Tab-separated table of C-alpha atoms and ligand atoms in Angstrom:
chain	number	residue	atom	x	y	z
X	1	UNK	CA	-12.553	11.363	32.891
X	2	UNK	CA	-11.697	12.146	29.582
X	3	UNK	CA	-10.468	8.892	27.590
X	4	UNK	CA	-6.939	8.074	25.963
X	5	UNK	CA	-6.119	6.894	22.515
X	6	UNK	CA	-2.963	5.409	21.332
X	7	UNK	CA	-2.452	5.698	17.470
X	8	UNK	CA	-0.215	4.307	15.552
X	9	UNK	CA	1.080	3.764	11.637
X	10	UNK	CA	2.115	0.262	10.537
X	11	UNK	CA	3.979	-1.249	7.412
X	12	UNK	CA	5.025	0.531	4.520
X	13	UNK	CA	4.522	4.346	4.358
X	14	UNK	CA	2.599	5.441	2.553
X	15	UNK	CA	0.406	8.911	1.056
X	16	UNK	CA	-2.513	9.894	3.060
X	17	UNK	CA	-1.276	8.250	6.308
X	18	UNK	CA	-0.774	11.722	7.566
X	19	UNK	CA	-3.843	13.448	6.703
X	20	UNK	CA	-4.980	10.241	8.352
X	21	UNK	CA	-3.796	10.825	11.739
X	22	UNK	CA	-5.079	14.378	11.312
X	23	UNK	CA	-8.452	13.309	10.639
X	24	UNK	CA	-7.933	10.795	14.202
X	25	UNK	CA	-6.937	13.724	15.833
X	26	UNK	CA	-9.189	16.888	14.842
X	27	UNK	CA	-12.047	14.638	15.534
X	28	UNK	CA	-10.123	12.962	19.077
X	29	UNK	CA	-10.306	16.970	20.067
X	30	UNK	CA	-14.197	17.127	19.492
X	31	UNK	CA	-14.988	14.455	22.446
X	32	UNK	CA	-12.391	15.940	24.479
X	33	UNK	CA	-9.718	12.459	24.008
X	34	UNK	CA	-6.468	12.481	25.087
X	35	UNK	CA	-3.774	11.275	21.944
X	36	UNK	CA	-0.887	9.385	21.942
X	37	UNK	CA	1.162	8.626	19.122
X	38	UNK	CA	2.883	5.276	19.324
X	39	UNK	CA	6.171	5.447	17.515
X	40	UNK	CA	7.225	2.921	14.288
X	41	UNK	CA	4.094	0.749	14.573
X	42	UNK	CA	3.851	-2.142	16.669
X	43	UNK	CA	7.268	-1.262	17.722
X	44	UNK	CA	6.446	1.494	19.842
X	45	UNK	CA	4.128	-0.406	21.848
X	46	UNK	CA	6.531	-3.513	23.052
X	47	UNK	CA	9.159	-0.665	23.851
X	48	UNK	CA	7.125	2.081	25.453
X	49	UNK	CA	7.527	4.618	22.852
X	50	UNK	CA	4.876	6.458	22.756
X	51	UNK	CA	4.660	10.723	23.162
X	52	UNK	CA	1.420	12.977	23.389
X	53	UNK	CA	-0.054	14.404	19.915
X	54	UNK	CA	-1.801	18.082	19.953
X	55	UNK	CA	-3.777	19.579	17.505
X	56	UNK	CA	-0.839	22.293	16.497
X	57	UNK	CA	1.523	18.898	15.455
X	58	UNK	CA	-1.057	17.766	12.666
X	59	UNK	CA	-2.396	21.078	11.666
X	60	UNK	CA	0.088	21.103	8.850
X	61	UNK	CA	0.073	17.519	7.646
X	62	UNK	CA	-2.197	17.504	5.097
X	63	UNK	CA	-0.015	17.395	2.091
X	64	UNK	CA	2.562	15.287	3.485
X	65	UNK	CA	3.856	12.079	2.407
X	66	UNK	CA	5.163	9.897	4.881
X	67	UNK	CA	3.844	8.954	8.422
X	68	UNK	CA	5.209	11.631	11.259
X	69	UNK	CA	4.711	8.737	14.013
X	70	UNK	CA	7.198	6.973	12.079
X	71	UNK	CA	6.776	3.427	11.024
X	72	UNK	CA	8.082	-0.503	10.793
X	73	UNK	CA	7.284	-4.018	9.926
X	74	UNK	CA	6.898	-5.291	13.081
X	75	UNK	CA	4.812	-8.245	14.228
X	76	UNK	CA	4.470	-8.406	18.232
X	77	UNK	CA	3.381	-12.405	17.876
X	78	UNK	CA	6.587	-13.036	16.174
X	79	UNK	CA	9.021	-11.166	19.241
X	80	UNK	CA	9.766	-12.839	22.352
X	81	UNK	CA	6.888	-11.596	25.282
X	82	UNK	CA	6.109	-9.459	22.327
X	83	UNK	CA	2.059	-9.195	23.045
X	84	UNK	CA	2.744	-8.981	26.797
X	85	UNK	CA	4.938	-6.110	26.183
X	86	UNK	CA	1.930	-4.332	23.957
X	87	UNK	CA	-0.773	-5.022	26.611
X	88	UNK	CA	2.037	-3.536	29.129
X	89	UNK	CA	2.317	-0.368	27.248
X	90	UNK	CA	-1.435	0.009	26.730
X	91	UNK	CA	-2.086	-0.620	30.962
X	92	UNK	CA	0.949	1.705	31.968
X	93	UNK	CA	-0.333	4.454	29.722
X	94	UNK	CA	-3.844	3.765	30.421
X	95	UNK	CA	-4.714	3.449	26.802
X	96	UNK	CA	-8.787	2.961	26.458
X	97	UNK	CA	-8.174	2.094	22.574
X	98	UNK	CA	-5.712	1.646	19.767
X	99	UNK	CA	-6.565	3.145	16.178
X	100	UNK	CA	-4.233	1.146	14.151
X	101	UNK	CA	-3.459	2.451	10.303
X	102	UNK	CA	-2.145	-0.443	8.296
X	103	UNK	CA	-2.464	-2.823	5.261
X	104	UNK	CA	-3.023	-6.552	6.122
X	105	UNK	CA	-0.416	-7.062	8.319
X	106	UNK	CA	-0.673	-4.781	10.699
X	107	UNK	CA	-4.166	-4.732	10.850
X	108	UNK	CA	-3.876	-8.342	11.250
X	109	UNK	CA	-1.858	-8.005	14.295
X	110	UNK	CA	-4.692	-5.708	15.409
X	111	UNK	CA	-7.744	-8.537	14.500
X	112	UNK	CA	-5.688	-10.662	17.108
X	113	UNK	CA	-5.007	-8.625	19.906
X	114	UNK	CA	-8.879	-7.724	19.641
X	115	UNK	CA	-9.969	-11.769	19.553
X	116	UNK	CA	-7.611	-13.372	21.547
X	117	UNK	CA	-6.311	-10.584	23.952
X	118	UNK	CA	-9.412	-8.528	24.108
X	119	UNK	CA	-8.109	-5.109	23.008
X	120	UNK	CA	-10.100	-2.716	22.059
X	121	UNK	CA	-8.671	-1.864	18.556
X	122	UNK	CA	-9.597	-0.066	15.718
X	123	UNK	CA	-8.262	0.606	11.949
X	124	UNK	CA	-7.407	2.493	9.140
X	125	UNK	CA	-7.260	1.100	5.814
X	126	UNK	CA	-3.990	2.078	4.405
X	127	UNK	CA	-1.559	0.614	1.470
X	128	UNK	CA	-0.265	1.888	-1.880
X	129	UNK	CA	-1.138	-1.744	-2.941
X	130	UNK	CA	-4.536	-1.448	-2.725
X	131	UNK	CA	-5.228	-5.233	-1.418
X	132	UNK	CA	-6.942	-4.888	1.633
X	133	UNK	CA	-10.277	-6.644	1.363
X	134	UNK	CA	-13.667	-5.105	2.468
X	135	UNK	CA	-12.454	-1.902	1.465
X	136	UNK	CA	-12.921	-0.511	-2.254
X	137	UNK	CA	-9.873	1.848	-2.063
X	138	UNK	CA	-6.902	2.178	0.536
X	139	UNK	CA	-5.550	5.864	1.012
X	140	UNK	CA	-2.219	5.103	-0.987
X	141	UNK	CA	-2.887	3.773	-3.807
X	142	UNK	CA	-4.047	6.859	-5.808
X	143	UNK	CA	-0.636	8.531	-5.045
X	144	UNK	CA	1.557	5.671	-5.809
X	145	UNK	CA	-0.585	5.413	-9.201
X	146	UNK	CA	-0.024	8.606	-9.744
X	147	UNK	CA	3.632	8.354	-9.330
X	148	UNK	CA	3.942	5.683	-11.554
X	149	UNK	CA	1.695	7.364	-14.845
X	150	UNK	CA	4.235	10.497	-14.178
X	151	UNK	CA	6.830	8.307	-14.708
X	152	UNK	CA	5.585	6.774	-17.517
X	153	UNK	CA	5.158	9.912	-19.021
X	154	UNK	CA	8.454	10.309	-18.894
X	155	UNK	CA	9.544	6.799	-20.469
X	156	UNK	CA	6.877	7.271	-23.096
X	157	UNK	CA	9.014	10.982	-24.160
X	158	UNK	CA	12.192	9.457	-24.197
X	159	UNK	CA	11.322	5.880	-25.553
X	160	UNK	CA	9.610	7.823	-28.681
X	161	UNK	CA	12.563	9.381	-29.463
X	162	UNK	CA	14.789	6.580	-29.849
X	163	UNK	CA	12.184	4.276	-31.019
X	164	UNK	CA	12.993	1.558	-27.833
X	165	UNK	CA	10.552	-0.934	-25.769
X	166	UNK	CA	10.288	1.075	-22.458
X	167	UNK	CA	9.455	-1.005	-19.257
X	168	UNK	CA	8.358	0.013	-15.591
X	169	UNK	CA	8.776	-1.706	-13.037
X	170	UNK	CA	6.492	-1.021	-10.291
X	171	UNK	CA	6.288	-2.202	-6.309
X	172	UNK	CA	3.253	-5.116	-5.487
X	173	UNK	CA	4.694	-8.508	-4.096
X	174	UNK	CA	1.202	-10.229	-4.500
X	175	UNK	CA	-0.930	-7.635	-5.634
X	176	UNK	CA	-0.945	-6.424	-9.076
X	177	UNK	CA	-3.530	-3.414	-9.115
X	178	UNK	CA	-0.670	-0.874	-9.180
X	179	UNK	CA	0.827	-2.368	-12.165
X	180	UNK	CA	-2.605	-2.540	-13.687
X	181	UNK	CA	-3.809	1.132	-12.933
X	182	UNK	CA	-0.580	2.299	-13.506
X	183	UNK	CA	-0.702	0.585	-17.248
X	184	UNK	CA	-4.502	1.210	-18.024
X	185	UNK	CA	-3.868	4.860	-17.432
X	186	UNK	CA	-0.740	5.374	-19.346
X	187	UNK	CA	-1.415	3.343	-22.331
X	188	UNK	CA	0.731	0.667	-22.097
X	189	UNK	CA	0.646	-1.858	-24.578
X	190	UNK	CA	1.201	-4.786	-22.139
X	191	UNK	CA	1.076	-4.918	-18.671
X	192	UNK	CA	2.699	-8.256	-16.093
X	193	UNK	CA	0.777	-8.749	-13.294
X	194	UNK	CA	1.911	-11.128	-10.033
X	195	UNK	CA	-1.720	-13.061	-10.359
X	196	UNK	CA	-1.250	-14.404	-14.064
X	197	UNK	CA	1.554	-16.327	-15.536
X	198	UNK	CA	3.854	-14.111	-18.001
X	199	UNK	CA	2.445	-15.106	-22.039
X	200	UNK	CA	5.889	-13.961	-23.494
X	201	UNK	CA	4.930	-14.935	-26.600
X	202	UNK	CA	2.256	-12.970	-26.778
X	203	UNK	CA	3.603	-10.184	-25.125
X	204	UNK	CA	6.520	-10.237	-27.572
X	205	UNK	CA	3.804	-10.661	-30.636
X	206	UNK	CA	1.906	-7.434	-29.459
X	207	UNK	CA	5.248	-5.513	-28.581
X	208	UNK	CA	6.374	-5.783	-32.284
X	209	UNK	CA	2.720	-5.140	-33.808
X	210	UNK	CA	2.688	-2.094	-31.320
X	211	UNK	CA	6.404	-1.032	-32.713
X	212	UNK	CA	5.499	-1.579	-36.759
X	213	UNK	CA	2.656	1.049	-35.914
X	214	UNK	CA	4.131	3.646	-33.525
X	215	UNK	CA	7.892	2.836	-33.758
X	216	UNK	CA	8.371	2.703	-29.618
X	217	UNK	CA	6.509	0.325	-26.993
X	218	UNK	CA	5.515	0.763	-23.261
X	219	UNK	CA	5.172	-2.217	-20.766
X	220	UNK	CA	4.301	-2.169	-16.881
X	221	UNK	CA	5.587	-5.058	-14.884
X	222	UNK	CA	4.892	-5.429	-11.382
X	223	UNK	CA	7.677	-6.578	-9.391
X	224	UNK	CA	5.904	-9.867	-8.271
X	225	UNK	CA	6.268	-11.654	-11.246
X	226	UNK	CA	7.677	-14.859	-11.809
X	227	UNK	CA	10.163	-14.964	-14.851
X	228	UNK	CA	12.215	-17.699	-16.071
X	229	UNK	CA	15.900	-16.979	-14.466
X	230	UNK	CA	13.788	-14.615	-11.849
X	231	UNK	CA	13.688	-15.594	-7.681
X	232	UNK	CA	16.608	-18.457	-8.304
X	233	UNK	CA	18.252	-16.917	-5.029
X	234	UNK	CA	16.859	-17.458	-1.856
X	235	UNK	CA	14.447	-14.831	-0.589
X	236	UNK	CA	14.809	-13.320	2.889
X	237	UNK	CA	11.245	-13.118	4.310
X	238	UNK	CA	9.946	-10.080	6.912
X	239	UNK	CA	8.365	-10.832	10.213
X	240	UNK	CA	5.099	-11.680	8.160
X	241	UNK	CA	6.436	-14.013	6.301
X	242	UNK	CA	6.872	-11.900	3.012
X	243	UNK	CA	9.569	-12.081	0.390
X	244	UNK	CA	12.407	-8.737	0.600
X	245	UNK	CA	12.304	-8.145	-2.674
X	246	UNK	CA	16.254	-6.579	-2.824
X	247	UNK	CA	17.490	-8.801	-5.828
X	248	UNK	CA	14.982	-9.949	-8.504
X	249	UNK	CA	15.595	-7.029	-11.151
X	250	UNK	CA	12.879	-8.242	-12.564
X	251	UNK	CA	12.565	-5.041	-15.113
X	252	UNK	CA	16.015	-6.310	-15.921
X	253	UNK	CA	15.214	-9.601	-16.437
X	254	UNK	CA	12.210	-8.925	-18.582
X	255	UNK	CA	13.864	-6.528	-20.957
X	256	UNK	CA	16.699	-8.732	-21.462
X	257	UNK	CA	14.050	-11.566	-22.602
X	258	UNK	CA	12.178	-8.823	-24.776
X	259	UNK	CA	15.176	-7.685	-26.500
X	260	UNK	CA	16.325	-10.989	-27.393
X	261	UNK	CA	12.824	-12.499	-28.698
X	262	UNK	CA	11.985	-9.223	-30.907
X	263	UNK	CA	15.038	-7.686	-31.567
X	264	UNK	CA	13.974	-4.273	-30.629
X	265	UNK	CA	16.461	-2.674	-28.295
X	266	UNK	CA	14.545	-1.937	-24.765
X	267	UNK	CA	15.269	-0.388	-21.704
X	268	UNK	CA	14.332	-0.440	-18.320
X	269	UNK	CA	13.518	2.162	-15.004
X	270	UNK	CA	12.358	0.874	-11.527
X	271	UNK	CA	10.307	3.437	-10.014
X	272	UNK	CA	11.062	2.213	-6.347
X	273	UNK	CA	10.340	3.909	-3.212
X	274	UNK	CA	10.199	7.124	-5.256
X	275	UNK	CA	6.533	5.403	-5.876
X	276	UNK	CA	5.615	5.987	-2.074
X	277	UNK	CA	6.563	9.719	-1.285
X	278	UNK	CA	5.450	12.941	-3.170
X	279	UNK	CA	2.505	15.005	-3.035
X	280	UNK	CA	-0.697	12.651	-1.957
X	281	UNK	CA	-3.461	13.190	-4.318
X	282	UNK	CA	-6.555	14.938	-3.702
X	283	UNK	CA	-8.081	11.634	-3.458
X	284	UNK	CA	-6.140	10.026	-0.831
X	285	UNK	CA	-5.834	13.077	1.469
X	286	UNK	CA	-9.763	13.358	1.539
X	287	UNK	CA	-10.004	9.089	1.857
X	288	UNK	CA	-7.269	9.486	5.032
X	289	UNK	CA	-9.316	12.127	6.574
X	290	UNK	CA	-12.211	10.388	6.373
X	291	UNK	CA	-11.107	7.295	7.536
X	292	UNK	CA	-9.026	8.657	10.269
X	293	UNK	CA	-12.421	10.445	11.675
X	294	UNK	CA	-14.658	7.619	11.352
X	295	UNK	CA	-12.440	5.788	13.157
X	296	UNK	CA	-12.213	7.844	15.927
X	297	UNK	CA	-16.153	7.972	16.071
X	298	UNK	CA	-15.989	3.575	15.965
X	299	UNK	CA	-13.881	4.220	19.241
X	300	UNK	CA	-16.696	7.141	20.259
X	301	UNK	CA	-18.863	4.269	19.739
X	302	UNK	CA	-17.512	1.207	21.426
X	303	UNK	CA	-17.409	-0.241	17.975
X	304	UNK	CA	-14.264	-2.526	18.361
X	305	UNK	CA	-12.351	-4.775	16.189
X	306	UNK	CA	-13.538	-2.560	13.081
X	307	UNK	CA	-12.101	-1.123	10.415
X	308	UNK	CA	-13.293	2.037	8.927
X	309	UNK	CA	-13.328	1.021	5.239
X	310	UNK	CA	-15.113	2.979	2.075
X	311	UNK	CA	-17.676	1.103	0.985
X	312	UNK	CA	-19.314	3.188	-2.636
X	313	UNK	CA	-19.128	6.815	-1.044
X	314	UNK	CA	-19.832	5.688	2.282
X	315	UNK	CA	-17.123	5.111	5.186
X	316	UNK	CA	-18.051	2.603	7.452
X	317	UNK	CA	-17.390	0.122	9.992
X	318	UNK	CA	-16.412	-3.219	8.916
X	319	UNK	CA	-15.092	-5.975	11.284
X	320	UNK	CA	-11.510	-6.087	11.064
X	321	UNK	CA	-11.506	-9.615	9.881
X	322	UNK	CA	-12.996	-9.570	6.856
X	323	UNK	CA	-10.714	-6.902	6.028
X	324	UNK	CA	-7.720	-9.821	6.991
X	325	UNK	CA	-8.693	-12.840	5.946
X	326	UNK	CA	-7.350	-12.769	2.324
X	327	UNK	CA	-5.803	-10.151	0.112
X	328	UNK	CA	-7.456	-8.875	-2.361
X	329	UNK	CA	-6.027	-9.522	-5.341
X	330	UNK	CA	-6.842	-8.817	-9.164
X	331	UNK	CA	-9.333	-10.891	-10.597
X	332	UNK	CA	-10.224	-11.898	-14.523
X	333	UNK	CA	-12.429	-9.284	-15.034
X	334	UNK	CA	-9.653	-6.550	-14.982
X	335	UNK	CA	-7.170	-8.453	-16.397
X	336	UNK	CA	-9.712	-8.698	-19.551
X	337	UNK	CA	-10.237	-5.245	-19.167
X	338	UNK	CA	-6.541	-4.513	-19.870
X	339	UNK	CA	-6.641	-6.799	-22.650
X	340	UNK	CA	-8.634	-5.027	-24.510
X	341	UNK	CA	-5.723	-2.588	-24.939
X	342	UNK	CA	-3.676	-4.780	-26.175
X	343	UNK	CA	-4.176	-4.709	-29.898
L	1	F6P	O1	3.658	-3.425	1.158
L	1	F6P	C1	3.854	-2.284	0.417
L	1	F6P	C2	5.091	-2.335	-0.402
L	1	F6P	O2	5.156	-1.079	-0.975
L	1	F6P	C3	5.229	-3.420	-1.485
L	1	F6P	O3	4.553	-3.176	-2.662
L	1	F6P	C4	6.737	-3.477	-1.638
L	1	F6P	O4	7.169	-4.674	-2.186
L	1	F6P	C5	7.190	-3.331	-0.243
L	1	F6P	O5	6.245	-2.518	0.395
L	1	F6P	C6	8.578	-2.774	-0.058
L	1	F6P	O6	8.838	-2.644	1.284
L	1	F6P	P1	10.097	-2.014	1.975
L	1	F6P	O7	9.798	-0.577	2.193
L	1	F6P	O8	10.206	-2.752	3.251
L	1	F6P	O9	11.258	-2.208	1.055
């Protein structure tokens, strides 16, 4: 009997999620699998949502943002009979494995039910915030990037012309390695990360040697920071445990301080969800197919409670917990990198 897979997209959307599930699928078709998509994550599995995937519904997905199974931030260990409910689903459908595409939460939901409920899981390393440990890149993250240089493109035209401090504000709650990408490859002259502590005085020293030279200034902040006046009001936290970031304005915040300590009138753009969506870069459509057929073959191969992570050039298997344990954040090798740039 030909076996059944259940496959499902968790957390934030993101680029290369569905060239992802094509890769699961094209290569689901080659031992003859039967494929269910799960709907919204997690979700679909306490409810029962759940419909049957054919080759024909992915054909087309390659250059498509977004996740087609649909997605949410839901954690089955934090909802009443939650688990039961999943291992329901799985039995009633006759599931014989879950290939699970998320960023540290929802992969982390998927190390569990493989330890403690013995499912037999497998994932796919996805997040436009890049901090997912044991992998070098997650499909995302080049996209989102990408989004935010564009953008910066545009700040850079318009702050040029009326000589102004232009500032970015880009998504990563604990991770800054969009904010730093996004600032090393649009040469930004400072660049606020969540893992160091804002030096406004220096900031607001290299801002004004930047403006004597060039008459306009560009700064990346990621939207983790901690400012003075920033994350007063009480955060509302996700089924994670994870602040909603609705309120902080941080962009705001920091321009306000920036205009006041140099004098030189700034503005401010946050690039927002528009940072998820678009056309996924070459890279990330190639990283989701990859991904998405390795970890099909991990299933092929009994390989369970792994995550198909790239490791160099390779893809590989890599037990989901390592993957979990910790974020991965930036460390002080980058962040000196980026200071070299700021002269
Ligand atoms: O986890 C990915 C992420 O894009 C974060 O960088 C961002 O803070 C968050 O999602 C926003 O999530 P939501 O779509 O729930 O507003």
């Amino acid at each position: 009997m030909s076996k059944r897979i259940g496959v499902l997209t968790g957390g934030g959307d993101c680029c290369g999620l569905n060239p992802a599930i094509r890769g699961a699928v094209y290569r689901a078709y080659d031992y003859d699998y039967e494929v269910f998509g799960i709907r919204d994550g997690w979700r679909g599995l306490i409810d029962g949502n759940l419909f049957k995937i054919h080759l024909q519904d992915v054909e087309e997905l390659i250059d498509k943002a977004g996740t087609f199974l649909g997605t949410s931030r839901t954690n089955p260990f934090k909802i009443d009979d939650g688990v039961n409910r999943v291992l329901n689903t799985i039995n009633n459908y006759g599931l014989d494995a879950i290939l699970a595409m998320g960023g540290e939460d929802t992969l982390g939901v998927a190390s569990k039910l493989y330890k403690e409920k013995g499912v037999s899981v497998v994932g796919a390393p996805k997040t436009m915030d890049n901090d997912l440990s044991a992998t070098d890149f997650t499909f995302g993250f080049d996209s989102s990037v990408t989004r935010g240089v564009e953008a910066m493109k545009s700040l850079e035209d318009t702050g040029k012309s009326h000589h102004r401090v232009m500032i970015l504000e880009v998504m990563g709650r604990h991770a800054g390695w969009v904010a730093l990408y996004t600032g090393l490859s649009s040469g930004a002259d400072w660049i606020l990360l969540p893992e160091e502590k804002p030096d406004i005085e220096g900031m607001c020293k290299q801002l004004q040697r930047v403006y004597s030279r060039k008459k306009y200034a560009l700064v990346v902040v990621s939207e983790g920071i901690e400012l003075p006046g920033s994350g007063e009001e009480e955060e509302e936290l996700d089924q994670f445990g994870h602040m909603i970031l609705k309120k902080r304005e941080i962009g705001q915040t920091l321009g306000d301080i920036i205009s006041e300590k140099t004098g030189i009138e700034t503005r401010h753009a946050v690039i927002g969800h528009m940072q998820r969506g678009g056309i996924p870069t070459v890279f990330d459509r190639v990283l989701g197919l990859r991904t998405g057929v390795k970890a099909v073959e991990l299933i092929e191969q009994q390989e369970f409670g792994k995550l198909a992570a790239l490791k160099g050039n390779e893809v590989i298997g890599i037990p989901l917990e390592d993957a979990t344990s910790k974020i991965k954040t930036v460390n002080q090798e980058w962040i000196d990198l980026a200071k070299v740039f700021f002269k």
